[in-house]
Amino acid sequence: MKKLFLYFSFVVAAFMLAGCSVNTQNAFSKEPKVLQPLTVKYGNYVFPVPSNFSLKQDLSMIYENEGIVRAYLVYVGKASTSKLLYFFDKYMPKNGWKKELFVAGEETTVAYSRDRQLIVIKIKQGLGGTVLRILLTAK
Protein backbone atom coordinates (compact mmCIF):
# COMPACT_ATOMS: atom_id res chain seq x y z
CA MET A 1 0.00 0.00 0.00
CA LYS A 2 2.86 2.35 0.88
CA LYS A 3 4.47 1.67 -2.52
CA LEU A 4 1.20 2.63 -4.21
CA PHE A 5 1.12 5.98 -2.40
CA LEU A 6 4.76 6.60 -3.23
CA TYR A 7 4.15 5.74 -6.88
CA PHE A 8 1.08 7.99 -7.02
CA SER A 9 3.04 10.86 -5.44
CA PHE A 10 5.78 10.51 -8.07
CA VAL A 11 3.25 10.41 -10.92
CA VAL A 12 1.50 13.53 -9.66
CA ALA A 13 4.83 15.29 -9.14
CA ALA A 14 5.76 14.46 -12.74
CA PHE A 15 2.54 16.08 -13.94
CA MET A 16 3.33 19.19 -11.91
CA LEU A 17 6.86 19.39 -13.28
CA ALA A 18 5.64 18.85 -16.83
CA GLY A 19 3.47 21.95 -16.49
CA CYS A 20 0.27 20.73 -18.10
CA SER A 21 -1.19 23.27 -20.50
CA VAL A 22 -4.29 24.92 -19.05
CA ASN A 23 -6.78 27.05 -20.94
CA THR A 24 -7.41 30.13 -18.79
CA GLN A 25 -9.92 31.82 -21.07
CA ASN A 26 -12.70 31.01 -18.61
CA ALA A 27 -10.86 32.80 -15.80
CA PHE A 28 -12.57 35.86 -14.43
CA SER A 29 -11.71 38.95 -16.44
CA LYS A 30 -10.97 41.23 -13.48
CA GLU A 31 -8.77 40.58 -10.47
CA PRO A 32 -10.57 41.27 -7.17
CA LYS A 33 -9.08 43.86 -4.82
CA VAL A 34 -9.13 41.41 -1.93
CA LEU A 35 -9.07 37.63 -2.25
CA GLN A 36 -11.78 35.94 -0.20
CA PRO A 37 -11.12 32.41 1.11
CA LEU A 38 -13.22 29.42 0.17
CA THR A 39 -12.50 26.44 2.43
CA VAL A 40 -11.88 23.23 0.50
CA LYS A 41 -11.78 19.75 2.06
CA TYR A 42 -10.43 16.51 0.62
CA GLY A 43 -10.18 13.79 3.26
CA ASN A 44 -8.19 15.29 6.15
CA TYR A 45 -6.82 18.08 3.95
CA VAL A 46 -8.60 21.35 4.76
CA PHE A 47 -7.22 24.46 3.09
CA PRO A 48 -8.32 27.77 1.55
CA VAL A 49 -8.56 28.62 -2.14
CA PRO A 50 -9.48 32.11 -3.38
CA SER A 51 -13.25 32.16 -3.99
CA ASN A 52 -12.79 33.59 -7.50
CA PHE A 53 -10.82 30.48 -8.58
CA SER A 54 -12.61 27.48 -10.05
CA LEU A 55 -11.55 23.84 -10.10
CA LYS A 56 -10.75 22.38 -13.53
CA GLN A 57 -12.02 18.86 -12.93
CA ASP A 58 -10.84 17.59 -16.32
CA LEU A 59 -7.24 18.41 -15.35
CA SER A 60 -7.45 17.34 -11.70
CA MET A 61 -6.94 13.89 -10.17
CA ILE A 62 -8.11 12.69 -6.77
CA TYR A 63 -7.12 9.35 -5.27
CA GLU A 64 -8.85 8.12 -2.12
CA ASN A 65 -8.40 4.74 -0.46
CA GLU A 66 -9.42 3.79 3.07
CA GLY A 67 -9.70 7.45 4.09
CA ILE A 68 -6.27 8.39 2.71
CA VAL A 69 -6.38 11.09 0.05
CA ARG A 70 -3.80 12.16 -2.51
CA ALA A 71 -4.70 14.72 -5.15
CA TYR A 72 -3.48 16.93 -7.96
CA LEU A 73 -5.88 19.87 -8.27
CA VAL A 74 -5.89 22.57 -10.95
CA TYR A 75 -7.66 25.86 -10.26
CA VAL A 76 -7.92 28.88 -12.56
CA GLY A 77 -8.83 32.44 -11.74
CA LYS A 78 -7.37 35.89 -11.63
CA ALA A 79 -4.89 37.17 -9.04
CA SER A 80 -1.31 38.35 -8.96
CA THR A 81 1.36 36.08 -7.54
CA SER A 82 2.05 38.53 -4.72
CA LYS A 83 -1.64 38.61 -3.72
CA LEU A 84 -1.79 34.82 -3.80
CA LEU A 85 1.32 34.49 -1.64
CA TYR A 86 -0.15 36.95 0.86
CA PHE A 87 -3.48 35.05 0.74
CA PHE A 88 -1.89 31.67 1.46
CA ASP A 89 0.42 33.07 4.15
CA LYS A 90 -2.61 34.62 5.85
CA TYR A 91 -5.13 31.77 5.60
CA MET A 92 -3.10 28.53 5.60
CA PRO A 93 -1.97 28.95 9.25
CA LYS A 94 -5.62 29.39 10.27
CA ASN A 95 -6.12 25.75 9.21
CA GLY A 96 -2.98 24.59 11.03
CA TRP A 97 -0.55 24.70 8.07
CA LYS A 98 3.07 25.81 8.46
CA LYS A 99 5.12 27.14 5.53
CA GLU A 100 7.91 24.75 4.53
CA LEU A 101 9.17 26.03 1.17
CA PHE A 102 9.12 29.07 -1.08
CA VAL A 103 10.74 29.23 -4.52
CA ALA A 104 10.20 32.22 -6.83
CA GLY A 105 10.66 32.03 -10.56
CA GLU A 106 8.65 31.77 -13.75
CA GLU A 107 6.40 29.55 -11.67
CA THR A 108 6.30 30.28 -7.97
CA THR A 109 6.18 27.29 -5.64
CA VAL A 110 5.13 27.35 -2.00
CA ALA A 111 4.63 24.35 0.29
CA TYR A 112 2.87 23.97 3.62
CA SER A 113 2.86 21.05 6.06
CA ARG A 114 0.68 19.87 8.90
CA ASP A 115 1.55 16.74 10.83
CA ARG A 116 2.53 14.26 8.08
CA GLN A 117 0.56 16.07 5.36
CA LEU A 118 2.08 18.29 2.69
CA ILE A 119 0.45 20.72 0.27
CA VAL A 120 2.56 22.01 -2.63
CA ILE A 121 1.14 24.98 -4.55
CA LYS A 122 2.51 26.13 -7.91
CA ILE A 123 1.41 29.54 -9.19
CA LYS A 124 1.70 30.37 -12.88
CA GLN A 125 0.64 33.64 -14.48
CA GLY A 126 -0.77 33.53 -18.00
CA LEU A 127 -2.26 36.04 -20.40
CA GLY A 128 -5.82 34.98 -19.59
CA GLY A 129 -5.46 34.40 -15.87
CA THR A 130 -3.65 32.54 -13.16
CA VAL A 131 -3.28 28.78 -12.73
CA LEU A 132 -2.89 27.15 -9.32
CA ARG A 133 -1.61 23.57 -9.32
CA ILE A 134 -2.08 22.05 -5.87
CA LEU A 135 -0.60 18.72 -4.81
CA LEU A 136 -1.94 17.01 -1.68
CA THR A 137 0.57 14.41 -0.52
CA ALA A 138 2.47 13.12 2.52
CA LYS A 139 5.78 14.25 3.99
GROMACS .gro file of N, CA and C in nm:
model
  417
    1MET      N    1   0.083  -0.118   0.000
    1MET     CA    2   0.000   0.000   0.000
    1MET      C    3   0.088   0.125   0.000
    2LYS      N    4   0.196   0.120   0.080
    2LYS     CA    5   0.286   0.235   0.088
    2LYS      C    6   0.353   0.261  -0.047
    3LYS      N    7   0.387   0.153  -0.119
    3LYS     CA    8   0.447   0.167  -0.252
    3LYS      C    9   0.351   0.235  -0.348
    4LEU      N   10   0.222   0.203  -0.335
    4LEU     CA   11   0.120   0.263  -0.421
    4LEU      C   12   0.113   0.414  -0.397
    5PHE      N   13   0.116   0.455  -0.272
    5PHE     CA   14   0.112   0.598  -0.240
    5PHE      C   15   0.237   0.667  -0.291
    6LEU      N   16   0.352   0.604  -0.274
    6LEU     CA   17   0.476   0.660  -0.323
    6LEU      C   18   0.474   0.674  -0.475
    7TYR      N   19   0.427   0.570  -0.543
    7TYR     CA   20   0.415   0.574  -0.688
    7TYR      C   21   0.321   0.686  -0.731
    8PHE      N   22   0.205   0.695  -0.667
    8PHE     CA   23   0.108   0.799  -0.702
    8PHE      C   24   0.168   0.937  -0.680
    9SER      N   25   0.241   0.956  -0.572
    9SER     CA   26   0.304   1.086  -0.544
    9SER      C   27   0.404   1.122  -0.655
   10PHE      N   28   0.481   1.024  -0.701
   10PHE     CA   29   0.578   1.051  -0.807
   10PHE      C   30   0.508   1.084  -0.939
   11VAL      N   31   0.399   1.014  -0.969
   11VAL     CA   32   0.325   1.041  -1.092
   11VAL      C   33   0.268   1.181  -1.090
   12VAL      N   34   0.209   1.219  -0.977
   12VAL     CA   35   0.150   1.353  -0.966
   12VAL      C   36   0.260   1.459  -0.973
   13ALA      N   37   0.371   1.433  -0.909
   13ALA     CA   38   0.483   1.529  -0.914
   13ALA      C   39   0.532   1.545  -1.058
   14ALA      N   40   0.534   1.437  -1.134
   14ALA     CA   41   0.576   1.446  -1.274
   14ALA      C   42   0.481   1.533  -1.354
   15PHE      N   43   0.351   1.521  -1.327
   15PHE     CA   44   0.254   1.608  -1.394
   15PHE      C   45   0.279   1.753  -1.360
   16MET      N   46   0.309   1.781  -1.233
   16MET     CA   47   0.333   1.919  -1.191
   16MET      C   48   0.458   1.974  -1.258
   17LEU      N   49   0.562   1.893  -1.266
   17LEU     CA   50   0.686   1.939  -1.328
   17LEU      C   51   0.670   1.957  -1.478
   18ALA      N   52   0.585   1.874  -1.539
   18ALA     CA   53   0.564   1.885  -1.683
   18ALA      C   54   0.489   2.012  -1.720
   19GLY      N   55   0.417   2.069  -1.623
   19GLY     CA   56   0.347   2.195  -1.649
   19GLY      C   57   0.236   2.179  -1.751
   20CYS      N   58   0.139   2.096  -1.719
   20CYS     CA   59   0.027   2.073  -1.810
   20CYS      C   60  -0.030   2.205  -1.861
   21SER      N   61  -0.061   2.208  -1.988
   21SER     CA   62  -0.119   2.327  -2.050
   21SER      C   63  -0.263   2.344  -2.002
   22VAL      N   64  -0.296   2.464  -1.956
   22VAL     CA   65  -0.429   2.492  -1.905
   22VAL      C   66  -0.487   2.611  -1.978
   23ASN      N   67  -0.607   2.596  -2.028
   23ASN     CA   68  -0.678   2.705  -2.094
   23ASN      C   69  -0.738   2.795  -1.987
   24THR      N   70  -0.694   2.920  -1.981
   24THR     CA   71  -0.741   3.013  -1.879
   24THR      C   72  -0.840   3.113  -1.934
   25GLN      N   73  -0.897   3.088  -2.050
   25GLN     CA   74  -0.992   3.182  -2.107
   25GLN      C   75  -1.117   3.195  -2.023
   26ASN      N   76  -1.152   3.094  -1.945
   26ASN     CA   77  -1.270   3.101  -1.861
   26ASN      C   78  -1.243   3.170  -1.728
   27ALA      N   79  -1.119   3.211  -1.704
   27ALA     CA   80  -1.086   3.280  -1.580
   27ALA      C   81  -1.160   3.414  -1.577
   28PHE      N   82  -1.187   3.459  -1.457
   28PHE     CA   83  -1.257   3.586  -1.443
   28PHE      C   84  -1.174   3.697  -1.505
   29SER      N   85  -1.241   3.792  -1.567
   29SER     CA   86  -1.171   3.895  -1.644
   29SER      C   87  -1.106   4.001  -1.556
   30LYS      N   88  -1.152   4.017  -1.433
   30LYS     CA   89  -1.097   4.123  -1.348
   30LYS      C   90  -1.051   4.065  -1.215
   31GLU      N   91  -0.931   4.104  -1.174
   31GLU     CA   92  -0.877   4.058  -1.047
   31GLU      C   93  -0.946   4.131  -0.933
   32PRO      N   94  -0.994   4.059  -0.830
   32PRO     CA   95  -1.057   4.127  -0.717
   32PRO      C   96  -0.954   4.203  -0.635
   33LYS      N   97  -0.999   4.307  -0.566
   33LYS     CA   98  -0.908   4.386  -0.482
   33LYS      C   99  -0.858   4.303  -0.365
   34VAL      N  100  -0.948   4.226  -0.306
   34VAL     CA  101  -0.913   4.141  -0.193
   34VAL      C  102  -0.959   3.998  -0.224
   35LEU      N  103  -0.872   3.903  -0.202
   35LEU     CA  104  -0.907   3.763  -0.225
   35LEU      C  105  -0.981   3.707  -0.104
   36GLN      N  106  -1.098   3.653  -0.127
   36GLN     CA  107  -1.178   3.594  -0.020
   36GLN      C  108  -1.155   3.443  -0.017
   37PRO      N  109  -1.139   3.385   0.103
   37PRO     CA  110  -1.112   3.241   0.111
   37PRO      C  111  -1.239   3.156   0.096
   38LEU      N  112  -1.222   3.046   0.027
   38LEU     CA  113  -1.322   2.942   0.017
   38LEU      C  114  -1.255   2.817   0.074
   39THR      N  115  -1.312   2.761   0.180
   39THR     CA  116  -1.250   2.644   0.243
   39THR      C  117  -1.282   2.519   0.162
   40VAL      N  118  -1.177   2.445   0.129
   40VAL     CA  119  -1.188   2.323   0.050
   40VAL      C  120  -1.144   2.207   0.138
   41LYS      N  121  -1.213   2.093   0.125
   41LYS     CA  122  -1.178   1.975   0.206
   41LYS      C  123  -1.174   1.851   0.118
   42TYR      N  124  -1.061   1.781   0.125
   42TYR     CA  125  -1.043   1.651   0.062
   42TYR      C  126  -0.985   1.560   0.170
   43GLY      N  127  -1.063   1.464   0.216
   43GLY     CA  128  -1.018   1.379   0.326
   43GLY      C  129  -0.985   1.465   0.446
   44ASN      N  130  -0.863   1.449   0.501
   44ASN     CA  131  -0.819   1.529   0.615
   44ASN      C  132  -0.750   1.659   0.573
   45TYR      N  133  -0.743   1.685   0.444
   45TYR     CA  134  -0.682   1.808   0.395
   45TYR      C  135  -0.789   1.917   0.391
   46VAL      N  136  -0.770   2.020   0.473
   46VAL     CA  137  -0.860   2.135   0.476
   46VAL      C  138  -0.773   2.257   0.451
   47PHE      N  139  -0.806   2.332   0.345
   47PHE     CA  140  -0.722   2.446   0.309
   47PHE      C  141  -0.806   2.549   0.232
   48PRO      N  142  -0.758   2.673   0.226
   48PRO     CA  143  -0.832   2.777   0.155
   48PRO      C  144  -0.789   2.788   0.009
   49VAL      N  145  -0.882   2.827  -0.075
   49VAL     CA  146  -0.856   2.862  -0.214
   49VAL      C  147  -0.930   2.994  -0.237
   50PRO      N  148  -0.874   3.087  -0.312
   50PRO     CA  149  -0.948   3.211  -0.338
   50PRO      C  150  -1.084   3.180  -0.402
   51SER      N  151  -1.189   3.246  -0.354
   51SER     CA  152  -1.325   3.216  -0.399
   51SER      C  153  -1.347   3.247  -0.547
   52ASN      N  154  -1.263   3.329  -0.607
   52ASN     CA  155  -1.279   3.359  -0.750
   52ASN      C  156  -1.205   3.259  -0.840
   53PHE      N  157  -1.148   3.153  -0.782
   53PHE     CA  158  -1.082   3.048  -0.858
   53PHE      C  159  -1.176   2.928  -0.869
   54SER      N  160  -1.175   2.864  -0.985
   54SER     CA  161  -1.261   2.748  -1.005
   54SER      C  162  -1.176   2.625  -1.037
   55LEU      N  163  -1.224   2.511  -0.990
   55LEU     CA  164  -1.155   2.384  -1.010
   55LEU      C  165  -1.177   2.336  -1.153
   56LYS      N  166  -1.069   2.299  -1.220
   56LYS     CA  167  -1.075   2.238  -1.353
   56LYS      C  168  -1.073   2.086  -1.332
   57GLN      N  169  -1.191   2.028  -1.324
   57GLN     CA  170  -1.202   1.886  -1.293
   57GLN      C  171  -1.140   1.797  -1.400
   58ASP      N  172  -1.142   1.841  -1.525
   58ASP     CA  173  -1.084   1.759  -1.632
   58ASP      C  174  -0.932   1.751  -1.624
   59LEU      N  175  -0.870   1.842  -1.551
   59LEU     CA  176  -0.724   1.841  -1.535
   59LEU      C  177  -0.680   1.795  -1.397
   60SER      N  178  -0.774   1.772  -1.308
   60SER     CA  179  -0.745   1.734  -1.170
   60SER      C  180  -0.759   1.584  -1.151
   61MET      N  181  -0.686   1.531  -1.052
   61MET     CA  182  -0.694   1.389  -1.017
   61MET      C  183  -0.703   1.377  -0.867
   62ILE      N  184  -0.795   1.293  -0.820
   62ILE     CA  185  -0.811   1.269  -0.677
   62ILE      C  186  -0.808   1.119  -0.654
   63TYR      N  187  -0.722   1.076  -0.562
   63TYR     CA  188  -0.712   0.935  -0.527
   63TYR      C  189  -0.750   0.922  -0.380
   64GLU      N  190  -0.845   0.836  -0.351
   64GLU     CA  191  -0.885   0.812  -0.212
   64GLU      C  192  -0.897   0.663  -0.188
   65ASN      N  193  -0.835   0.615  -0.080
   65ASN     CA  194  -0.840   0.474  -0.046
   65ASN      C  195  -0.833   0.463   0.106
   66GLU      N  196  -0.935   0.401   0.163
   66GLU     CA  197  -0.942   0.379   0.307
   66GLU      C  198  -0.919   0.508   0.386
   67GLY      N  199  -0.978   0.617   0.338
   67GLY     CA  200  -0.970   0.745   0.409
   67GLY      C  201  -0.844   0.825   0.380
   68ILE      N  202  -0.750   0.768   0.306
   68ILE     CA  203  -0.627   0.839   0.271
   68ILE      C  204  -0.648   0.905   0.136
   69VAL      N  205  -0.617   1.034   0.128
   69VAL     CA  206  -0.638   1.109   0.005
   69VAL      C  207  -0.505   1.161  -0.048
   70ARG      N  208  -0.489   1.152  -0.179
   70ARG     CA  209  -0.380   1.216  -0.251
   70ARG      C  210  -0.447   1.283  -0.370
   71ALA      N  211  -0.402   1.402  -0.405
   71ALA     CA  212  -0.470   1.472  -0.515
   71ALA      C  213  -0.377   1.567  -0.586
   72TYR      N  214  -0.409   1.590  -0.712
   72TYR     CA  215  -0.348   1.693  -0.796
   72TYR      C  216  -0.465   1.777  -0.845
   73LEU      N  217  -0.474   1.901  -0.798
   73LEU     CA  218  -0.588   1.987  -0.827
   73LEU      C  219  -0.542   2.106  -0.911
   74VAL      N  220  -0.620   2.142  -1.011
   74VAL     CA  221  -0.589   2.257  -1.095
   74VAL      C  222  -0.704   2.357  -1.082
   75TYR      N  223  -0.669   2.478  -1.038
   75TYR     CA  224  -0.766   2.586  -1.026
   75TYR      C  225  -0.724   2.700  -1.119
   76VAL      N  226  -0.821   2.770  -1.176
   76VAL     CA  227  -0.792   2.888  -1.256
   76VAL      C  228  -0.875   3.005  -1.206
   77GLY      N  229  -0.817   3.122  -1.217
   77GLY     CA  230  -0.883   3.244  -1.174
   77GLY      C  231  -0.796   3.363  -1.209
   78LYS      N  232  -0.813   3.468  -1.134
   78LYS     CA  233  -0.737   3.589  -1.163
   78LYS      C  234  -0.685   3.647  -1.031
   79ALA      N  235  -0.554   3.654  -1.019
   79ALA     CA  236  -0.489   3.717  -0.904
   79ALA      C  237  -0.340   3.722  -0.931
   80SER      N  238  -0.276   3.824  -0.881
   80SER     CA  239  -0.131   3.835  -0.896
   80SER      C  240  -0.063   3.735  -0.804
   81THR      N  241   0.059   3.700  -0.838
   81THR     CA  242   0.136   3.608  -0.754
   81THR      C  243   0.155   3.665  -0.615
   82SER      N  244   0.184   3.793  -0.604
   82SER     CA  245   0.205   3.853  -0.472
   82SER      C  246   0.079   3.848  -0.387
   83LYS      N  247  -0.039   3.871  -0.447
   83LYS     CA  248  -0.164   3.861  -0.372
   83LYS      C  249  -0.191   3.717  -0.328
   84LEU      N  250  -0.159   3.623  -0.416
   84LEU     CA  251  -0.179   3.482  -0.380
   84LEU      C  252  -0.086   3.439  -0.266
   85LEU      N  253   0.039   3.482  -0.272
   85LEU     CA  254   0.132   3.449  -0.164
   85LEU      C  255   0.085   3.507  -0.031
   86TYR      N  256   0.038   3.631  -0.034
   86TYR     CA  257  -0.015   3.695   0.086
   86TYR      C  258  -0.138   3.617   0.135
   87PHE      N  259  -0.226   3.580   0.042
   87PHE     CA  260  -0.348   3.505   0.074
   87PHE      C  261  -0.313   3.374   0.145
   88PHE      N  262  -0.223   3.295   0.086
   88PHE     CA  263  -0.189   3.167   0.146
   88PHE      C  264  -0.116   3.184   0.280
   89ASP      N  265  -0.027   3.283   0.288
   89ASP     CA  266   0.042   3.307   0.415
   89ASP      C  267  -0.054   3.351   0.525
   90LYS      N  268  -0.162   3.416   0.487
   90LYS     CA  269  -0.261   3.462   0.585
   90LYS      C  270  -0.356   3.350   0.627
   91TYR      N  271  -0.407   3.273   0.531
   91TYR     CA  272  -0.513   3.177   0.560
   91TYR      C  273  -0.468   3.033   0.586
   92MET      N  274  -0.355   2.990   0.534
   92MET     CA  275  -0.310   2.853   0.560
   92MET      C  276  -0.285   2.828   0.710
   93PRO      N  277  -0.218   2.918   0.782
   93PRO     CA  278  -0.197   2.895   0.925
   93PRO      C  279  -0.328   2.884   1.004
   94LYS      N  280  -0.433   2.947   0.957
   94LYS     CA  281  -0.562   2.939   1.027
   94LYS      C  282  -0.619   2.798   1.023
   95ASN      N  283  -0.572   2.716   0.929
   95ASN     CA  284  -0.612   2.575   0.921
   95ASN      C  285  -0.501   2.483   0.971
   96GLY      N  286  -0.403   2.539   1.042
   96GLY     CA  287  -0.298   2.459   1.103
   96GLY      C  288  -0.178   2.429   1.015
   97TRP      N  289  -0.166   2.495   0.900
   97TRP     CA  290  -0.055   2.470   0.807
   97TRP      C  291   0.063   2.561   0.836
   98LYS      N  292   0.183   2.506   0.824
   98LYS     CA  293   0.307   2.581   0.846
   98LYS      C  294   0.386   2.584   0.715
   99LYS      N  295   0.437   2.702   0.678
   99LYS     CA  296   0.512   2.714   0.553
   99LYS      C  297   0.643   2.637   0.563
  100GLU      N  298   0.670   2.557   0.460
  100GLU     CA  299   0.791   2.475   0.453
  100GLU      C  300   0.887   2.522   0.344
  101LEU      N  301   0.833   2.576   0.234
  101LEU     CA  302   0.917   2.603   0.117
  101LEU      C  303   0.860   2.720   0.039
  102PHE      N  304   0.950   2.799  -0.017
  102PHE     CA  305   0.912   2.907  -0.108
  102PHE      C  306   1.020   2.918  -0.214
  103VAL      N  307   0.981   2.908  -0.342
  103VAL     CA  308   1.074   2.923  -0.452
  103VAL      C  309   1.008   3.014  -0.555
  104ALA      N  310   1.073   3.127  -0.584
  104ALA     CA  311   1.020   3.222  -0.683
  104ALA      C  312   1.088   3.198  -0.816
  105GLY      N  313   1.014   3.220  -0.922
  105GLY     CA  314   1.066   3.203  -1.056
  105GLY      C  315   0.954   3.224  -1.156
  106GLU      N  316   0.971   3.168  -1.275
  106GLU     CA  317   0.865   3.177  -1.375
  106GLU      C  318   0.735   3.119  -1.319
  107GLU      N  319   0.749   3.009  -1.248
  107GLU     CA  320   0.640   2.955  -1.167
  107GLU      C  321   0.685   2.966  -1.023
  108THR      N  322   0.598   3.017  -0.938
  108THR     CA  323   0.630   3.028  -0.797
  108THR      C  324   0.576   2.906  -0.726
  109THR      N  325   0.658   2.847  -0.638
  109THR     CA  326   0.618   2.729  -0.564
  109THR      C  327   0.623   2.760  -0.416
  110VAL      N  328   0.518   2.720  -0.345
  110VAL     CA  329   0.513   2.735  -0.200
  110VAL      C  330   0.455   2.606  -0.144
  111ALA      N  331   0.509   2.560  -0.031
  111ALA     CA  332   0.463   2.435   0.029
  111ALA      C  333   0.433   2.458   0.176
  112TYR      N  334   0.329   2.390   0.223
  112TYR     CA  335   0.287   2.397   0.362
  112TYR      C  336   0.271   2.256   0.416
  113SER      N  337   0.301   2.237   0.545
  113SER     CA  338   0.286   2.105   0.606
  113SER      C  339   0.203   2.115   0.733
  114ARG      N  340   0.144   2.002   0.766
  114ARG     CA  341   0.068   1.987   0.890
  114ARG      C  342   0.077   1.840   0.926
  115ASP      N  343   0.131   1.813   1.042
  115ASP     CA  344   0.155   1.674   1.083
  115ASP      C  345   0.235   1.604   0.972
  116ARG      N  346   0.182   1.497   0.915
  116ARG     CA  347   0.253   1.426   0.808
  116ARG      C  348   0.198   1.460   0.670
  117GLN      N  349   0.116   1.565   0.663
  117GLN     CA  350   0.056   1.607   0.536
  117GLN      C  351   0.138   1.721   0.474
  118LEU      N  352   0.137   1.726   0.343
  118LEU     CA  353   0.208   1.829   0.269
  118LEU      C  354   0.120   1.878   0.155
  119ILE      N  355   0.113   2.011   0.140
  119ILE     CA  356   0.045   2.072   0.027
  119ILE      C  357   0.148   2.155  -0.048
  120VAL      N  358   0.164   2.126  -0.178
  120VAL     CA  359   0.256   2.201  -0.263
  120VAL      C  360   0.170   2.279  -0.362
  121ILE      N  361   0.192   2.410  -0.368
  121ILE     CA  362   0.114   2.498  -0.455
  121ILE      C  363   0.207   2.563  -0.556
  122LYS      N  364   0.176   2.547  -0.684
  122LYS     CA  365   0.251   2.613  -0.791
  122LYS      C  366   0.161   2.720  -0.851
  123ILE      N  367   0.215   2.841  -0.865
  123ILE     CA  368   0.141   2.954  -0.919
  123ILE      C  369   0.204   2.993  -1.051
  124LYS      N  370   0.121   2.998  -1.156
  124LYS     CA  371   0.170   3.037  -1.288
  124LYS      C  372   0.078   3.143  -1.347
  125GLN      N  373   0.138   3.255  -1.384
  125GLN     CA  374   0.064   3.364  -1.448
  125GLN      C  375   0.058   3.339  -1.598
  126GLY      N  376  -0.060   3.364  -1.656
  126GLY     CA  377  -0.077   3.353  -1.800
  126GLY      C  378  -0.147   3.478  -1.852
  127LEU      N  379  -0.160   3.487  -1.982
  127LEU     CA  380  -0.226   3.604  -2.040
  127LEU      C  381  -0.373   3.613  -2.001
  128GLY      N  382  -0.440   3.497  -1.989
  128GLY     CA  383  -0.582   3.498  -1.959
  128GLY      C  384  -0.616   3.483  -1.813
  129GLY      N  385  -0.518   3.459  -1.728
  129GLY     CA  386  -0.546   3.440  -1.587
  129GLY      C  387  -0.432   3.370  -1.516
  130THR      N  388  -0.464   3.318  -1.401
  130THR     CA  389  -0.365   3.254  -1.316
  130THR      C  390  -0.404   3.109  -1.294
  131VAL      N  391  -0.305   3.021  -1.296
  131VAL     CA  392  -0.328   2.878  -1.273
  131VAL      C  393  -0.263   2.840  -1.141
  132LEU      N  394  -0.340   2.773  -1.056
  132LEU     CA  395  -0.289   2.715  -0.932
  132LEU      C  396  -0.288   2.564  -0.950
  133ARG      N  397  -0.172   2.502  -0.931
  133ARG     CA  398  -0.161   2.357  -0.932
  133ARG      C  399  -0.130   2.316  -0.788
  134ILE      N  400  -0.219   2.239  -0.729
  134ILE     CA  401  -0.208   2.205  -0.587
  134ILE      C  402  -0.193   2.055  -0.573
  135LEU      N  403  -0.086   2.013  -0.507
  135LEU     CA  404  -0.060   1.872  -0.481
  135LEU      C  405  -0.084   1.844  -0.334
  136LEU      N  406  -0.171   1.748  -0.304
  136LEU     CA  407  -0.194   1.701  -0.168
  136LEU      C  408  -0.123   1.568  -0.154
  137THR      N  409  -0.023   1.563  -0.066
  137THR     CA  410   0.057   1.441  -0.052
  137THR      C  411   0.103   1.428   0.093
  138ALA      N  412   0.193   1.336   0.118
  138ALA     CA  413   0.247   1.312   0.252
  138ALA      C  414   0.392   1.357   0.258
  139LYS      N  415   0.437   1.388   0.377
  139LYS     CA  416   0.578   1.425   0.399
  139LYS      C  417   0.665   1.303   0.387
   0.00000   0.00000   0.00000
